Structure formats: C-alpha cells, structure tokens
Amino acid sequence: MLLPTVPRVRLSSAVQPAVDTPFGSVTFATTIGNTGLPLLPDELFQLPGDRTLARWMTPGARVELLLTPYDPGLDPETWGPLTGCRAAVWRIDAIAPLGRVRFSAELPARLPEGADAGWDGGQALAAITVEDGTTRLTVGGQDEEAICGAAHAGEVPRRWAALSNEVYDRSFSTWGVDFGRYHGMTWTLPPLEAGDHCELPVVAAWASAADESANTWQAVMPSPTVLLRQVAAELATRTDAPDTG
C-alpha cells in the first residue's frame, strides 16, 4: 500500500487520474490479463499538497496510483530551470497469481500542431520527449534494465533480478516497455505471484525549448522509493494535513 500513514480525504471518484502538461494530459491505464481496469478508480483520496491517490480493487489485485508534485533538485549551475514537474507512482499488490499485467502512461493520440515526439531513453531510462518551438516535455520511467535492478531495492519481486539476461534478448522475452507511436509508454510486467508487489514511477517534466541543458531528461529519472521518500519528508513538515477520511 502506498503511504499508508498519510492522512487523506475521500473524494468523488468520478474523475480520471491524470497529469496535465503543456501538450495535453498524461493518462494512465492498467490491464490485468485481458481485462482493462475502469478509467475511473473505485476510490479516490486527496492528500496534502496537491496530491491524489487512486485505488482499484479486483479479485486478484489491488492497484494504486499516486499523483504528486516532484522537485528533482537539479543543480542550477548545470541544469536550466523547469517550468513544471509532476510524478506518478503506480503500485500493484497481487492477491492471486497474475500472468499478465500492463501499465501505460499516454499523452493524447493527437498532439498540438507543430509538436514532434520521439524516443529519448537511455541509462536505464525509458522516456519520450515532445517538443515544439516553445516547450520541451519529457515523460520517463524505468526501462527493463532498471526494473531488474529495482528488485534489489524491494520495489519489484526479488526474483526479477534474474531476468536481466532477457533485457537484451527480445527474441524470447514476454515483458518489457513498448513506446507505441512515441506518445507514451506501456510496461508489460513479468508474472506476479500471490503476495508480490511492484512499484513503477512515471515523471513528466517540462521547460523552455530554448534551454539546451537537457534538464527535462535529467528530471525524470527517480525511482519510486525516491519519489515516496520526498512525499513523506515534505508531509512530515506540514501542519495543514487533513483528517483521515
């Protein structure tokens, strides 16, 4: 469960969780087996500091999605300033064995006129960047190598560390990251056993296109543990937290 001790207020779940960006909203979807979860969550909670936590319950799994502001702490002597940055942490807790799970983060299929999108991954990062003459947006998360490494941090099942040999041999791998038409990414996970959990981060950062410091790319690299630690640390200093609902 994400942030179990953080106070929250129950909201109407008639709103699809999304991250607003200059090129449209990044929306999220989960598919378990051949069944896609509803776009509207079963439960939606407001957390302090412009954060929301959505939750879906199925017979075989609990799925949660945290949306939060994120400060990547970029060194101003190296990186230009960001215009905006928001993050998501997706978590699935398997109640029963799950042979196939997919999670996606997608921008609108039709981008604004003049905007170009392309793959921008590397160094254990799965990312796309969208740019026009004014703004650059990067949306990123973990690639297959990073997912295997996350097993050592307990963010995914520890046995997934042994799947690192599959990262570079796509001929037999049944899991990985798909960039589709470069408007987003879909993560297909290795099988989950009952009692397993998996956490995946997605970060969207945008800045002026005139800045050549690759600041948006650098901003979208955090692990889910880093994101959750930042949220917990910030909320520990707040005095306006709502009562638990």
Coordinates of C-alpha atoms in Angstrom, one line a residue:
M1 CA 0.0 0.0 0.0
L2 CA 1.3 3.5 -0.9
L3 CA 1.8 5.9 2.0
P4 CA -0.4 4.1 4.5
T5 CA 0.1 6.5 7.4
V6 CA -0.6 9.7 5.4
P7 CA -3.9 11.5 6.2
R8 CA -6.4 11.6 3.3
V9 CA -9.8 12.8 2.5
R10 CA -12.2 10.7 0.3
L11 CA -13.2 12.4 -3.0
S12 CA -15.7 11.6 -5.6
S13 CA -14.1 9.0 -7.9
A14 CA -15.8 10.5 -11.0
V15 CA -12.5 12.0 -12.2
Q16 CA -9.9 10.1 -14.2
P17 CA -6.4 10.5 -12.6
A18 CA -4.1 12.4 -15.0
V19 CA -1.1 14.7 -15.1
D20 CA -1.7 18.0 -17.0
T21 CA 1.1 19.1 -19.3
P22 CA 1.5 21.7 -22.0
F23 CA 0.9 19.0 -24.6
G24 CA -2.3 17.6 -23.0
S25 CA -2.9 15.2 -20.1
V26 CA -0.9 12.1 -19.4
T27 CA -3.5 9.5 -18.6
F28 CA -2.9 6.1 -17.1
A29 CA -4.4 2.6 -17.6
T30 CA -3.9 -0.9 -16.2
T31 CA -4.7 -4.2 -17.8
I32 CA -4.8 -7.4 -15.9
G33 CA -5.0 -10.5 -18.1
N34 CA -7.3 -9.4 -20.9
T35 CA -9.3 -7.0 -18.8
G36 CA -8.7 -3.3 -18.6
L37 CA -9.5 -1.6 -15.3
P38 CA -12.1 1.2 -15.4
L39 CA -10.6 4.6 -16.1
L40 CA -12.4 5.9 -13.0
P41 CA -11.0 4.4 -9.8
D42 CA -13.0 2.6 -7.1
E43 CA -11.7 5.1 -4.5
L44 CA -10.0 8.5 -4.8
F45 CA -8.4 10.4 -2.0
Q46 CA -7.0 13.9 -1.6
L47 CA -3.6 14.0 0.2
P48 CA -2.0 17.2 1.4
G49 CA 0.0 19.3 -1.0
D50 CA -2.0 18.9 -4.3
R51 CA -1.7 15.1 -4.3
T52 CA -4.2 12.4 -5.1
L53 CA -4.2 8.7 -4.5
A54 CA -6.5 6.5 -6.7
R55 CA -7.3 2.8 -5.9
W56 CA -8.8 0.0 -7.8
M57 CA -9.8 -3.4 -6.3
T58 CA -10.1 -6.6 -8.3
P59 CA -10.5 -10.2 -7.1
G60 CA -6.8 -10.8 -7.9
A61 CA -5.1 -7.5 -7.2
R62 CA -5.1 -4.0 -5.6
V63 CA -3.9 -1.2 -7.8
E64 CA -2.9 2.2 -6.6
L65 CA -1.8 5.4 -8.4
L66 CA -0.3 8.3 -6.5
L67 CA 0.0 11.7 -8.4
T68 CA 2.3 14.2 -6.8
P69 CA 4.4 17.3 -7.4
Y70 CA 8.0 16.5 -7.7
D71 CA 11.2 18.5 -7.2
P72 CA 14.1 16.8 -8.8
G73 CA 16.6 19.1 -7.1
L74 CA 18.5 19.9 -10.3
D75 CA 21.8 21.8 -9.7
P76 CA 21.2 25.3 -11.1
E77 CA 24.8 25.6 -12.2
T78 CA 24.3 22.6 -14.6
W79 CA 20.6 22.5 -15.5
G80 CA 18.2 25.2 -16.6
P81 CA 15.0 25.8 -14.6
L82 CA 12.0 23.6 -15.1
T83 CA 8.6 25.1 -15.8
G84 CA 6.7 22.2 -14.2
C85 CA 7.3 18.7 -12.9
R86 CA 4.8 16.1 -11.7
A87 CA 5.2 12.4 -10.9
A88 CA 3.2 9.3 -10.5
V89 CA 3.9 6.1 -8.6
W90 CA 1.9 3.1 -9.7
R91 CA 1.7 0.1 -7.4
I92 CA 0.1 -3.3 -7.8
D93 CA -0.3 -5.8 -5.0
A94 CA -1.0 -9.3 -6.2
I95 CA -3.7 -11.2 -4.2
A96 CA -3.6 -14.1 -6.7
P97 CA -1.1 -15.2 -9.3
L98 CA -1.1 -12.7 -12.3
G99 CA 0.3 -14.0 -15.5
R100 CA 0.0 -10.7 -17.4
V101 CA -0.2 -7.1 -16.2
R102 CA 0.2 -4.0 -18.3
F103 CA 0.5 -0.4 -17.1
S104 CA 0.5 2.6 -19.5
A105 CA 1.1 6.3 -19.4
E106 CA -0.1 8.1 -22.5
L107 CA -0.4 11.6 -23.9
P108 CA -3.3 12.4 -26.3
A109 CA -3.0 10.5 -29.6
R110 CA -3.3 13.8 -31.4
L111 CA -0.6 16.3 -30.3
P112 CA -0.9 20.0 -30.9
E113 CA 0.2 21.2 -34.4
G114 CA 3.9 21.7 -34.6
A115 CA 4.8 19.3 -31.8
D116 CA 7.1 16.4 -32.5
A117 CA 7.5 13.3 -30.3
G118 CA 10.3 10.7 -30.2
W119 CA 12.1 8.1 -28.1
D120 CA 14.5 9.6 -25.6
G121 CA 15.6 6.7 -23.4
G122 CA 19.0 5.5 -22.2
Q123 CA 20.9 4.9 -19.0
A124 CA 18.2 2.6 -17.6
L125 CA 15.6 5.3 -18.5
A126 CA 12.5 4.7 -20.7
A127 CA 11.4 8.1 -22.0
I128 CA 9.8 10.1 -24.7
T129 CA 10.3 13.8 -25.4
V130 CA 7.8 16.1 -27.1
E131 CA 8.9 19.5 -28.3
D132 CA 7.6 22.4 -30.3
G133 CA 9.2 25.8 -30.8
T134 CA 8.3 26.9 -27.3
T135 CA 8.2 24.0 -24.9
R136 CA 10.0 20.7 -24.3
L137 CA 8.3 17.9 -22.3
T138 CA 9.9 14.7 -21.2
V139 CA 7.9 11.8 -19.8
G140 CA 10.0 9.0 -18.3
G141 CA 10.1 5.9 -16.2
Q142 CA 12.2 2.7 -15.7
D143 CA 13.3 0.6 -18.6
E144 CA 13.8 -3.1 -18.5
E145 CA 17.3 -2.9 -17.0
A146 CA 16.1 -0.5 -14.3
I147 CA 13.2 -2.8 -13.4
C148 CA 15.6 -5.7 -12.9
G149 CA 17.7 -3.5 -10.7
A150 CA 14.7 -2.4 -8.7
A151 CA 14.5 -6.0 -7.4
H152 CA 17.4 -5.3 -5.1
A153 CA 15.5 -2.3 -3.6
G154 CA 12.4 -4.3 -3.0
E155 CA 10.4 -2.2 -5.4
V156 CA 9.6 -5.3 -7.5
P157 CA 9.8 -9.1 -6.7
R158 CA 13.4 -10.1 -6.0
R159 CA 13.3 -12.9 -8.4
W160 CA 13.1 -10.4 -11.3
A161 CA 16.7 -9.6 -10.8
A162 CA 17.5 -12.9 -12.5
L163 CA 15.7 -11.7 -15.6
S164 CA 18.4 -9.3 -16.5
N165 CA 19.7 -11.7 -19.3
E166 CA 16.4 -11.1 -21.1
V167 CA 16.8 -7.4 -21.3
Y168 CA 18.9 -7.5 -24.4
D169 CA 17.4 -10.6 -26.0
R170 CA 14.0 -9.6 -27.2
S171 CA 13.6 -12.9 -29.1
F172 CA 12.2 -14.8 -26.1
S173 CA 11.2 -12.1 -23.6
T174 CA 7.5 -11.7 -23.0
W175 CA 7.8 -8.5 -20.9
G176 CA 9.3 -5.0 -21.4
V177 CA 8.5 -1.4 -22.4
D178 CA 6.6 -0.5 -25.6
F179 CA 6.8 3.0 -26.9
G180 CA 4.0 2.7 -29.4
R181 CA 3.7 5.8 -31.5
Y182 CA 6.0 7.8 -29.1
H183 CA 3.0 9.4 -27.4
G184 CA 3.6 7.3 -24.2
M185 CA 4.8 4.0 -22.9
T186 CA 3.4 0.7 -21.9
W187 CA 5.1 -1.6 -19.3
T188 CA 4.3 -5.3 -19.6
L189 CA 5.4 -7.0 -16.4
P190 CA 6.9 -10.4 -15.7
P191 CA 4.4 -12.7 -13.9
L192 CA 3.4 -11.9 -10.4
E193 CA 2.8 -14.4 -7.6
A194 CA 0.3 -14.0 -4.8
G195 CA 1.8 -11.7 -2.2
D196 CA 4.1 -9.9 -4.7
H197 CA 4.0 -6.2 -5.3
C198 CA 5.5 -3.9 -8.0
E199 CA 6.0 -0.1 -8.0
L200 CA 6.8 1.9 -11.1
P201 CA 7.5 5.6 -11.4
V202 CA 6.4 8.0 -14.2
V203 CA 7.6 11.6 -14.2
A204 CA 6.6 14.4 -16.5
A205 CA 8.9 17.5 -16.6
W206 CA 8.7 20.5 -19.0
A207 CA 10.7 23.6 -19.6
S208 CA 11.5 26.2 -22.3
A209 CA 12.6 24.6 -25.6
A210 CA 15.3 27.2 -25.8
D211 CA 17.1 25.6 -22.8
E212 CA 19.8 23.2 -24.1
S213 CA 20.7 21.7 -20.8
A214 CA 18.6 18.5 -21.1
N215 CA 17.0 19.4 -17.8
T216 CA 13.7 17.7 -18.5
W217 CA 15.5 14.4 -19.3
Q218 CA 17.6 14.6 -16.1
A219 CA 14.4 15.3 -14.1
V220 CA 12.5 12.1 -15.0
M221 CA 15.0 9.6 -13.6
P222 CA 13.9 9.0 -9.9
S223 CA 13.0 5.6 -8.5
P224 CA 9.6 5.1 -6.8
T225 CA 11.5 4.9 -3.5
V226 CA 13.0 8.4 -4.1
L227 CA 9.5 9.8 -5.0
L228 CA 7.8 8.3 -2.0
R229 CA 10.6 9.5 0.4
Q230 CA 10.2 13.0 -0.9
V231 CA 6.5 13.0 -0.4
A232 CA 6.8 11.5 3.1
A233 CA 9.5 14.1 4.1
E234 CA 7.5 17.0 2.8
L235 CA 4.3 15.9 4.5
A236 CA 6.2 15.4 7.8
T237 CA 6.8 19.1 7.9
R238 CA 3.3 20.2 7.1
T239 CA 0.7 21.4 9.6
D240 CA -2.3 21.6 7.3
A241 CA -2.8 17.9 6.8
P242 CA -6.5 16.9 6.5
D243 CA -8.1 14.4 8.8
T244 CA -8.2 10.8 7.6
G245 CA -11.5 10.0 5.9

